[in-house]
CSV table of C-alpha atoms and ligand atoms in Angstrom, one decimal:
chain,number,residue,atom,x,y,z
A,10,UNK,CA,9.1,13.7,36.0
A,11,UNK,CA,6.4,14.0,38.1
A,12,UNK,CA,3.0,16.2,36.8
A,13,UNK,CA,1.6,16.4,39.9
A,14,UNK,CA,4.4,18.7,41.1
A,15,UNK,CA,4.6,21.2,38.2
A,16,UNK,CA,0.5,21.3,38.3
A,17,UNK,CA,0.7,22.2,42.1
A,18,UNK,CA,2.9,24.9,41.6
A,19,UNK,CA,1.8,26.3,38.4
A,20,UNK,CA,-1.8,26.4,40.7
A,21,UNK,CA,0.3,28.1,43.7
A,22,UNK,CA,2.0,30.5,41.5
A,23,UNK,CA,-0.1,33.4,41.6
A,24,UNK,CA,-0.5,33.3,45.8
A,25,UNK,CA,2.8,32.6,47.0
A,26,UNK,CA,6.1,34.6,47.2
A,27,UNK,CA,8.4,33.9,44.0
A,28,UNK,CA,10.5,31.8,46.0
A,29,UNK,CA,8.6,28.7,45.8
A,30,UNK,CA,8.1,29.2,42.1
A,31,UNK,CA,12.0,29.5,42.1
A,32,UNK,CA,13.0,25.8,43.0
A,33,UNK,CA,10.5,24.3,40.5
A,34,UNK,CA,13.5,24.0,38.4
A,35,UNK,CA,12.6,20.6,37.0
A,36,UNK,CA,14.9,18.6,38.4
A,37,UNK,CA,13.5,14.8,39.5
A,38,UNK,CA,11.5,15.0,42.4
A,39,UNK,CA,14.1,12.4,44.1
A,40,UNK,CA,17.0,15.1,44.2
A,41,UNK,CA,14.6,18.1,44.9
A,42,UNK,CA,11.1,17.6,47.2
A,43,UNK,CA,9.9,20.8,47.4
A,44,UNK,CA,7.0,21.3,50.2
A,45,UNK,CA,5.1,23.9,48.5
A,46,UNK,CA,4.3,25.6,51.5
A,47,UNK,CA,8.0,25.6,53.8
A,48,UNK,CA,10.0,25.2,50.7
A,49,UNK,CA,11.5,22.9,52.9
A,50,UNK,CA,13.8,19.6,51.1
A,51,UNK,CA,13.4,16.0,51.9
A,52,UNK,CA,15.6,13.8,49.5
A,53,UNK,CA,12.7,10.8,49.4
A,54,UNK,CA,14.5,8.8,47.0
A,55,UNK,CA,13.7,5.4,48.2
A,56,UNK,CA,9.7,6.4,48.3
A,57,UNK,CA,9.1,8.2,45.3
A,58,UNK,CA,10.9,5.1,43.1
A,59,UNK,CA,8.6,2.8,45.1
A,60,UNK,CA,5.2,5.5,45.2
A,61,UNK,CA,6.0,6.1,41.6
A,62,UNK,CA,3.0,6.1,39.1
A,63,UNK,CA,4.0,3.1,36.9
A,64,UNK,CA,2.6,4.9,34.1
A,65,UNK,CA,4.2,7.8,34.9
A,66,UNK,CA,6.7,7.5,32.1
A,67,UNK,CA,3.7,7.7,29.7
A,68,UNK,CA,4.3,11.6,30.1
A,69,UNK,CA,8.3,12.0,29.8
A,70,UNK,CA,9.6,12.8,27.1
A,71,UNK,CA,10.1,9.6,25.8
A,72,UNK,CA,6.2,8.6,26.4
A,73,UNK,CA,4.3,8.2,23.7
A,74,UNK,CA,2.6,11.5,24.1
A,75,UNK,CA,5.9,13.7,23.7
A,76,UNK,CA,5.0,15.5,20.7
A,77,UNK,CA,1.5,16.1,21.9
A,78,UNK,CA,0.4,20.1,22.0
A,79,UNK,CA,-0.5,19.7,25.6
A,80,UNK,CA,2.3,17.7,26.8
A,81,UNK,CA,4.3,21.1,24.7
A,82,UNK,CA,2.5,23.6,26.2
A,83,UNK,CA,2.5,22.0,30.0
A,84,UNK,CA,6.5,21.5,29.9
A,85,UNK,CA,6.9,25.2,28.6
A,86,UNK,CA,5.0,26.6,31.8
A,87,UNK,CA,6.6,24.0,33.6
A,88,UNK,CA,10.1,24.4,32.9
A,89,UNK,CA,9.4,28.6,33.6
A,90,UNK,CA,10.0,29.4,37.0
A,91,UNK,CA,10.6,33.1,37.9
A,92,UNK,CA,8.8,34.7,35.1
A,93,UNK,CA,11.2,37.9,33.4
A,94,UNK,CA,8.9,40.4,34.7
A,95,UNK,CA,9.4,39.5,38.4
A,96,UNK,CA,13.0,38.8,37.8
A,97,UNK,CA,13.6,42.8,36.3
A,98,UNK,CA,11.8,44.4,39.4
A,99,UNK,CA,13.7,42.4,42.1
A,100,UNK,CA,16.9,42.9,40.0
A,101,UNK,CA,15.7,46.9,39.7
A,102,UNK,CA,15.3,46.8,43.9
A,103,UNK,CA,18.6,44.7,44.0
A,104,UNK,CA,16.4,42.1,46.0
A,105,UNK,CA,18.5,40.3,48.6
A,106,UNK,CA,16.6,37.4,48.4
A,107,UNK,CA,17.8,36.8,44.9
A,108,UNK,CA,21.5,37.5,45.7
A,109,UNK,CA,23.6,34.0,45.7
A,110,UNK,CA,26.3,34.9,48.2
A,111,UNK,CA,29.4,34.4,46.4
A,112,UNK,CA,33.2,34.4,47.4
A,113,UNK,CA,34.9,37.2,45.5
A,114,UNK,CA,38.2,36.8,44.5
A,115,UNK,CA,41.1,38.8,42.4
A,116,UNK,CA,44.8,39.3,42.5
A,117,UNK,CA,44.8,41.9,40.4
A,118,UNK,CA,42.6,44.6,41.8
A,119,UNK,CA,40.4,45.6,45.2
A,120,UNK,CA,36.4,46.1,45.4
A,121,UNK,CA,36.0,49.6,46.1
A,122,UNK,CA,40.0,50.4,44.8
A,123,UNK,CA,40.6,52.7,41.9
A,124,UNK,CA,43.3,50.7,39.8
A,125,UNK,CA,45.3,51.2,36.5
A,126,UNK,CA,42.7,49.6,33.5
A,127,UNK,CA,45.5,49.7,31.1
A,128,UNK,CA,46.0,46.1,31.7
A,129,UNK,CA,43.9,43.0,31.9
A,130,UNK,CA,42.2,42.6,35.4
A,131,UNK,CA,41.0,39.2,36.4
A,132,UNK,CA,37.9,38.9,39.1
A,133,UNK,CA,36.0,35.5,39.7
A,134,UNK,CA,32.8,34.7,41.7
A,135,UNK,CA,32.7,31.3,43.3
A,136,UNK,CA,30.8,29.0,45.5
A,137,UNK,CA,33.5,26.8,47.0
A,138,UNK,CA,30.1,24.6,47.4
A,139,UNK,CA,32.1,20.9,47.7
A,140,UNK,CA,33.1,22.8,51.0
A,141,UNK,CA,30.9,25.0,52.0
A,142,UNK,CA,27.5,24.1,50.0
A,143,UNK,CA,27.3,20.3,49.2
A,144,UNK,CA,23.5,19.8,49.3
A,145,UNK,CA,23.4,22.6,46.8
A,146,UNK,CA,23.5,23.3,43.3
A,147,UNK,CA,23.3,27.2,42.0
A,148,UNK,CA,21.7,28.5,39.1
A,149,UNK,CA,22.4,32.1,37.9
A,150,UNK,CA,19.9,34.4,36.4
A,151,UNK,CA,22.2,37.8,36.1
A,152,UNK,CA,25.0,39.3,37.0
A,153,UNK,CA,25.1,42.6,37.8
A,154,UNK,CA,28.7,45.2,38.7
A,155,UNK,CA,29.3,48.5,39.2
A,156,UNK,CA,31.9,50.1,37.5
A,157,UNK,CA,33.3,53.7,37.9
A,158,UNK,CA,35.7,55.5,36.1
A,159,UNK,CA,37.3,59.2,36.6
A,160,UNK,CA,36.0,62.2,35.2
A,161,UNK,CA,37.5,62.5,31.6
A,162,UNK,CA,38.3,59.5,31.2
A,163,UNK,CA,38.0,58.6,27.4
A,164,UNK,CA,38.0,54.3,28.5
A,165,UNK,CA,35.6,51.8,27.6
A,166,UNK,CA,35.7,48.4,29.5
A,167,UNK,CA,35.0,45.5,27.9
A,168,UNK,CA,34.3,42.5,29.9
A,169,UNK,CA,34.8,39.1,29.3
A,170,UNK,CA,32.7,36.3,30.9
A,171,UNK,CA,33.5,32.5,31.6
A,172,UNK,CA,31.3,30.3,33.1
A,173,UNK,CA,31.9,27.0,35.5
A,174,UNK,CA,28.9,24.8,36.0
A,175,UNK,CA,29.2,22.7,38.6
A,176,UNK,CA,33.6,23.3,39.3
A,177,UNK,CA,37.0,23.0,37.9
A,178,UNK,CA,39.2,24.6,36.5
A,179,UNK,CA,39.4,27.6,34.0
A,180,UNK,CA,39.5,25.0,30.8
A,181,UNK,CA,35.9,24.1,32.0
A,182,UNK,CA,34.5,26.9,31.7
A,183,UNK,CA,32.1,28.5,28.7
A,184,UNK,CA,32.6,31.9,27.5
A,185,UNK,CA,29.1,33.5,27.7
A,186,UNK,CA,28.3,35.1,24.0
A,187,UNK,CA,27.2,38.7,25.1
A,188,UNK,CA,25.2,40.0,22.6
A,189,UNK,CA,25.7,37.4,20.1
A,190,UNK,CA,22.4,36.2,18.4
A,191,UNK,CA,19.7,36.3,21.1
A,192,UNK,CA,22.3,36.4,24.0
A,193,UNK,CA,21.5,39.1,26.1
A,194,UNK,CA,23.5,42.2,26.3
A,195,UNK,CA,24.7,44.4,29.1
A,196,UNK,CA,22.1,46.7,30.4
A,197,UNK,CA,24.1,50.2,31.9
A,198,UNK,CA,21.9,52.8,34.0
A,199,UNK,CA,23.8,55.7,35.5
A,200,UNK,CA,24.3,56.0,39.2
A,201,UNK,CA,25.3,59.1,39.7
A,202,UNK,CA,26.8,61.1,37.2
A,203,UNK,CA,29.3,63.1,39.2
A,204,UNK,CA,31.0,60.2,40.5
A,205,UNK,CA,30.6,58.7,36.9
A,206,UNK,CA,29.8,55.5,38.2
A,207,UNK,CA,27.4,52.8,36.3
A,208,UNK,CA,25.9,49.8,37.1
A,209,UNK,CA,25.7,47.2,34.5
A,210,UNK,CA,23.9,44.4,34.2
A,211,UNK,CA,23.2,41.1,32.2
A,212,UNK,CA,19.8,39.3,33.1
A,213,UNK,CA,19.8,35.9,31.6
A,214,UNK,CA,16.2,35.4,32.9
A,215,UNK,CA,14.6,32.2,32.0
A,216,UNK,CA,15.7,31.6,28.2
A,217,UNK,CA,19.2,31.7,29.4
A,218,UNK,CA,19.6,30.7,33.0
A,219,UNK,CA,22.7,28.5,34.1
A,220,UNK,CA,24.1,26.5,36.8
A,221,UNK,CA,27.0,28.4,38.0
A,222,UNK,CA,29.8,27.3,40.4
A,223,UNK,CA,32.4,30.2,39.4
A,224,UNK,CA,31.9,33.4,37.1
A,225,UNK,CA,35.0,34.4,35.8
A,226,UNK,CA,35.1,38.3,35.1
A,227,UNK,CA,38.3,39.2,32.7
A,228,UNK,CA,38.3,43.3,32.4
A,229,UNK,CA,40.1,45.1,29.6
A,230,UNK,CA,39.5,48.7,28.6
A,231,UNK,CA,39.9,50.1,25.3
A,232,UNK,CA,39.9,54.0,24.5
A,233,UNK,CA,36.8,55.5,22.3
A,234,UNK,CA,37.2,58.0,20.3
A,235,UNK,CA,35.4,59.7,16.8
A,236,UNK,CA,36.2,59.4,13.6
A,237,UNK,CA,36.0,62.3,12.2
A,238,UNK,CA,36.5,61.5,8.5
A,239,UNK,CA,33.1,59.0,8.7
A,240,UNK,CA,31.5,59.8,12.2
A,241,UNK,CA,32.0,56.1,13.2
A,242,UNK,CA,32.9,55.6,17.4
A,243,UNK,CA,36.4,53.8,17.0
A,244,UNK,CA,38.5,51.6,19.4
A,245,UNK,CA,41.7,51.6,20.8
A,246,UNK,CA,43.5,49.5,22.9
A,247,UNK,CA,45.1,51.5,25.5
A,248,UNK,CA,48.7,50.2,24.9
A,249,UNK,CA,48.5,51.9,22.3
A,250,UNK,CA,48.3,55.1,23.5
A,251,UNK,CA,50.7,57.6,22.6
A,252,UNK,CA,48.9,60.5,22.7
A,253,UNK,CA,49.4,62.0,26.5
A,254,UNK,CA,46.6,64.6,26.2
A,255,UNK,CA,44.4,62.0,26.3
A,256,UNK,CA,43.5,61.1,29.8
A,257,UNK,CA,43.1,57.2,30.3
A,258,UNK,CA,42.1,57.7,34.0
A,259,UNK,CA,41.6,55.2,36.6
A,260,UNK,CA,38.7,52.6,37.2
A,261,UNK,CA,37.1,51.2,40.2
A,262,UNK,CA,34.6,48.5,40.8
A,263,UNK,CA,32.6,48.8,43.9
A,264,UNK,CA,30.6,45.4,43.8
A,265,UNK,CA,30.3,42.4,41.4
A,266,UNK,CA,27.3,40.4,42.0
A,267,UNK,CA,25.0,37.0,41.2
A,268,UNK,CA,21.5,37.3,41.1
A,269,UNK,CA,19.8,34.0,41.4
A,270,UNK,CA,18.8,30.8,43.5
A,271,UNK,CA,20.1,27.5,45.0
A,272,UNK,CA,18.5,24.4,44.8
A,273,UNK,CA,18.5,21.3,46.6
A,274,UNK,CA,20.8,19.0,45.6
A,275,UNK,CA,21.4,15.2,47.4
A,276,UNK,CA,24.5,13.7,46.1
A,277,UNK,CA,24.2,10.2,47.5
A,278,UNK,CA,20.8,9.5,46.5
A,279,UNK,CA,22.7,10.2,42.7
A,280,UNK,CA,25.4,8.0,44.0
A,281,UNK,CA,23.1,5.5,45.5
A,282,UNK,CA,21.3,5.1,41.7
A,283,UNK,CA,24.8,5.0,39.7
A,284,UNK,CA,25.2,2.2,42.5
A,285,UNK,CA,22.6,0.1,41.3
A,286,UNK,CA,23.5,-0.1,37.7
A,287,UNK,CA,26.7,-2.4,38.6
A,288,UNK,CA,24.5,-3.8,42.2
A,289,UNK,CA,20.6,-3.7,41.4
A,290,UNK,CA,18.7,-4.9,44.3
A,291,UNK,CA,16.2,-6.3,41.4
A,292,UNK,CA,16.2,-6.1,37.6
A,293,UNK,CA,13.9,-3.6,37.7
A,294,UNK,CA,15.5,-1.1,40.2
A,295,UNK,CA,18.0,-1.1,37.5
A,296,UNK,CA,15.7,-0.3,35.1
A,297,UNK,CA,14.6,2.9,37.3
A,298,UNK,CA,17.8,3.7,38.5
A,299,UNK,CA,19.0,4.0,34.5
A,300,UNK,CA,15.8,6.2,33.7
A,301,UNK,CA,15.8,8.7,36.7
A,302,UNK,CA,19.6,9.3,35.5
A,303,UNK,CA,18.7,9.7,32.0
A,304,UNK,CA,16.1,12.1,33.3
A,305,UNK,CA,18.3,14.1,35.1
A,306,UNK,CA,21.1,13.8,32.6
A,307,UNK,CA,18.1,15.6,30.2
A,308,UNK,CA,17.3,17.9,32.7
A,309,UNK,CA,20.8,18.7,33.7
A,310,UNK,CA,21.9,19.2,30.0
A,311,UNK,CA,18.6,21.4,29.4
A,312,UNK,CA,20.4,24.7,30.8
A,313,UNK,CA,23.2,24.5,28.6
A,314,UNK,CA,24.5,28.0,27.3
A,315,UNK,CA,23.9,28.6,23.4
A,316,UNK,CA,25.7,27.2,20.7
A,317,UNK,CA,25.9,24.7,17.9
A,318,UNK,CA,25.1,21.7,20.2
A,319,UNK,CA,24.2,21.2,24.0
A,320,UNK,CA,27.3,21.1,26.2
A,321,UNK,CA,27.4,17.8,28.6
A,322,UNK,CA,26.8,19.5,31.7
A,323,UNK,CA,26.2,16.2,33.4
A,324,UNK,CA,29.4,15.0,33.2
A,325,UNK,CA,30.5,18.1,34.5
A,326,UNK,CA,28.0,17.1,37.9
A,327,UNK,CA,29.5,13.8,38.0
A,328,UNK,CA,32.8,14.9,38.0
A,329,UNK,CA,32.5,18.4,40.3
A,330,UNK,CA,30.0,17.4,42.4
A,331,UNK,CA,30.5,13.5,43.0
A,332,UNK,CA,33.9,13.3,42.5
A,333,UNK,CA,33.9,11.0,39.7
A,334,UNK,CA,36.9,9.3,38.0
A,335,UNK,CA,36.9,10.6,34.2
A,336,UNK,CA,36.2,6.4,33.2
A,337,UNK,CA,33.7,6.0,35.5
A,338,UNK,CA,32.1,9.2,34.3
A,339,UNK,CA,32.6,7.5,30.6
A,340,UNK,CA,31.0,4.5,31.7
A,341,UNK,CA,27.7,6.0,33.2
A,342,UNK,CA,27.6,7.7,30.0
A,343,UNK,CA,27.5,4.9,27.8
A,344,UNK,CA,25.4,2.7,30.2
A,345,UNK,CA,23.1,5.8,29.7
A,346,UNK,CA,23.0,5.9,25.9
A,347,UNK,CA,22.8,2.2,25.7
A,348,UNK,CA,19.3,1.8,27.8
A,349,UNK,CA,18.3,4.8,26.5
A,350,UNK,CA,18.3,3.6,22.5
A,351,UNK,CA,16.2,1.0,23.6
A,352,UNK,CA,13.6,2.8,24.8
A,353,UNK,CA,10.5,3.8,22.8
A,354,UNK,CA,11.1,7.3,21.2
A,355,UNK,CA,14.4,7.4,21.9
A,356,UNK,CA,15.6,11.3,22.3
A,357,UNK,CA,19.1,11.2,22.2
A,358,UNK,CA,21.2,14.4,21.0
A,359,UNK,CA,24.6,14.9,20.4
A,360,UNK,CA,27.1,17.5,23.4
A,361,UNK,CA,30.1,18.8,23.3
A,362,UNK,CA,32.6,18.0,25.8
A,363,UNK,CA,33.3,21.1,28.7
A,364,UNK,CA,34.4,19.0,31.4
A,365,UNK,CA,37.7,16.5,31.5
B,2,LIG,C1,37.2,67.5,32.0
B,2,LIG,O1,36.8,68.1,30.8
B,2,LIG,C2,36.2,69.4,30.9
B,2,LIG,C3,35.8,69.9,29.5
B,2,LIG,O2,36.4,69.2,28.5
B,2,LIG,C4,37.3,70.4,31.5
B,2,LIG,O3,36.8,71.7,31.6
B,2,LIG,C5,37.8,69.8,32.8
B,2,LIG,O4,38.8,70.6,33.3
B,2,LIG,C6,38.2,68.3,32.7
B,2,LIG,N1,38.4,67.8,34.1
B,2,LIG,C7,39.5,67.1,34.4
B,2,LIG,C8,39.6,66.6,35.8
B,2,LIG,O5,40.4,66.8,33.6
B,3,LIG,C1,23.5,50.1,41.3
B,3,LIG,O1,24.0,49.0,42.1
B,3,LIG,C2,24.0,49.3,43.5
B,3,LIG,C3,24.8,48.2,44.2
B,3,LIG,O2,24.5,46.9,43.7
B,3,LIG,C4,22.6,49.4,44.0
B,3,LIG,O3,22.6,49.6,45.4
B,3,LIG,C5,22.0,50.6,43.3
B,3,LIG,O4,20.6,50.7,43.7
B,3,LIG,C6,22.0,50.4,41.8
B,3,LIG,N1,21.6,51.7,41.2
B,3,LIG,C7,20.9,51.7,40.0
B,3,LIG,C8,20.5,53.1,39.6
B,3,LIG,O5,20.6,50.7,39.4
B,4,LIG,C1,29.1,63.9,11.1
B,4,LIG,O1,27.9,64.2,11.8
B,4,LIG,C2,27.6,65.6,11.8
B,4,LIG,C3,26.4,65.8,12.8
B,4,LIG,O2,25.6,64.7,12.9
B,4,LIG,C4,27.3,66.1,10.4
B,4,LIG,O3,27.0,67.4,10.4
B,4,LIG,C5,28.5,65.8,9.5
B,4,LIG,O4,28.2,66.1,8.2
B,4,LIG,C6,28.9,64.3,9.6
B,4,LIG,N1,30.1,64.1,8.9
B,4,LIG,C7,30.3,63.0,8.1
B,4,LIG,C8,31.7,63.0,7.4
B,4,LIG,O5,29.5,62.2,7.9
């Protein structure tokens, strides 16, 4: 971690276009050099583990000042990068500048198409970065579609999300826990109420940004309709539909969309540290090599989605992103644990496996 970054952008924040704000992600300055001023990216491994404070590591999170107010209160404003405020006007104006250009891609319906809903329709997002985008890692901070249905139509869709960090296949993915707990919800504003079209949205804004690779979108509908007996809005799924007065209508979806940013991302200067675990140039190049990857393991892991425990999104980099053989993924791993139980304050928590 370096201080002297986040303090020169939380003193920029208030001059400069969001944009800058936007990379101070918080990975190590090694994978992401941000010039405050071009935003421009100059992987500077080799000089920042040389030019690096020696007691820089008094202020990580395994210095001895972790639990300090301060320390708190600086890695909150820190860690915050587009504040939510920002984020809901540029999403209001659908701000280019915050659209990550994504490939859309489905088998089962057209953008701009009306389709039968009575069946399961499967859209994904994706990045294709290993081809198209390898210096780049994406984070998402909403995703926004708009839907339209015919007049009359008496459907609901219900949408499904699965998320994949960093690649891979479907299995890798998380399921994203709409309106479960503090999990956002989708946001629906009308667009125009003859064509009965709606735009909805889910902002994940700081609390619950992610790195996303592929969004996978899985559409079902299901018929609403009133109780009368208690007054209570009730569900059906159209298969069950017997009743042909009812009009199930068709659907359409103009545009799917991710709202968020790319960072900077240098694979070989990750490669060149896991390198010197097994070929140190010295003792203690090992040594920094083993604590820059702990500290982006940490930081990495940091944007996990919800749940019981923190998913192990690094593995997920290692394998997607450097093309790492499951063992050698294992290895790194345990190499990792192993220094890091030895160091003072040890902060080691427990993930669940997402990637294989
Ligand atoms: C929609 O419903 C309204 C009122 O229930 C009816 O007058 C109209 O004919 C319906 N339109 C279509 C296209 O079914
Ligand atoms: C709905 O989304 C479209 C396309 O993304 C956008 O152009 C439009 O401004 C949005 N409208 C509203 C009311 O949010
Ligand atoms: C349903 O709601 C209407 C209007 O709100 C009310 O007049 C009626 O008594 C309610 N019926 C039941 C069964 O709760």
């Amino acid at each position: 971690m370096r201080w002297q970054c986040g303090t020169r952008f939380r003193g920029l924040r208030p001059a400069v276009a969001p944009w800058t704000a936007l990379l101070a992600l918080g990975l190590p300055g090694w994978v992401l050099a941000v010039s405050a001023t071009a935003a421009a990216v100059v992987p500077e491994q080799h000089a920042s583990v040389a030019g690096q404070h020696p007691l820089d590591w008094l202020l990580t999170d395994r210095g001895p000042f972790h639990r300090a107010q301060e320390y708190a209160d600086f890695m909150e404003r820190y860690r915050q990068d587009l504040q939510d405020l920002e984020l809901k006007y540029l999403l209001q104006k659908q701000d280019s500048r915050i659209e990550v250009h994504s490939i859309f891609i489905s088998n089962d319906m057209r953008l701009g198409s009306w389709f039968d809903p009575s069946w399961r329709k499967r859209m994904l997002l994706t990045l294709k970065s290993n081809k198209y985008k390898p210096g780049l890692v994406h984070v998402m901070l909403a995703l926004s579609l708009q839907i339209c249905l015919t007049k009359n139509s008496t459907l609901e869709p219900v949408m499904a999300i699965y998320v994949n960090p960093f690649g891979g296949s479907h299995s890798e993915s998380w399921f994203m826990p709409v309106n479960e707990g503090s999990f956002p919800d989708w946001e629906r504003t009308n667009v125009d109420a003859a064509a009965q079209c709606q735009n909805w949205t889910i902002t994940l804004g700081n609390r619950w940004k992610t790195f996303f690779e592929t969004v996978h979108v899985y559409l079902r509908s299901r018929i609403k309709s009133l109780d009368d007996s208690s007054n209570e809005t009730i569900y059906y799924e159209p298969l069950e539909m017997t009743d042909p007065s009812k009009n199930l209508g068709y659907m359409k979806i103009n545009t799917l969309q991710v709202f968020g940013y790319s960072l900077p991302f240098d694979p070989d200067a990750i490669r060149d540290l896991i390198l010197q675990l097994d070929y140190p140039y010295t003792q203690g190049s090992q040594d920094s090599a083993l604590l820059q990857l702990i500290e982006l393991r940490d930081r990495v892991n940091q944007l996990s989605p919800p749940g019981k425990v923190r998913l192990d999104l690094f593995s997920c980099l290692l394998r997607h992103r450097l093309k790492l053989a499951n063992n050698e993924v294992g290895r790194i791993q345990s190499s990792l644990r192993a220094f890091n139980s030895k160091l003072p304050n040890p902060v080691e928590y427990e993930t669940g496996k997402l990637c294989s």
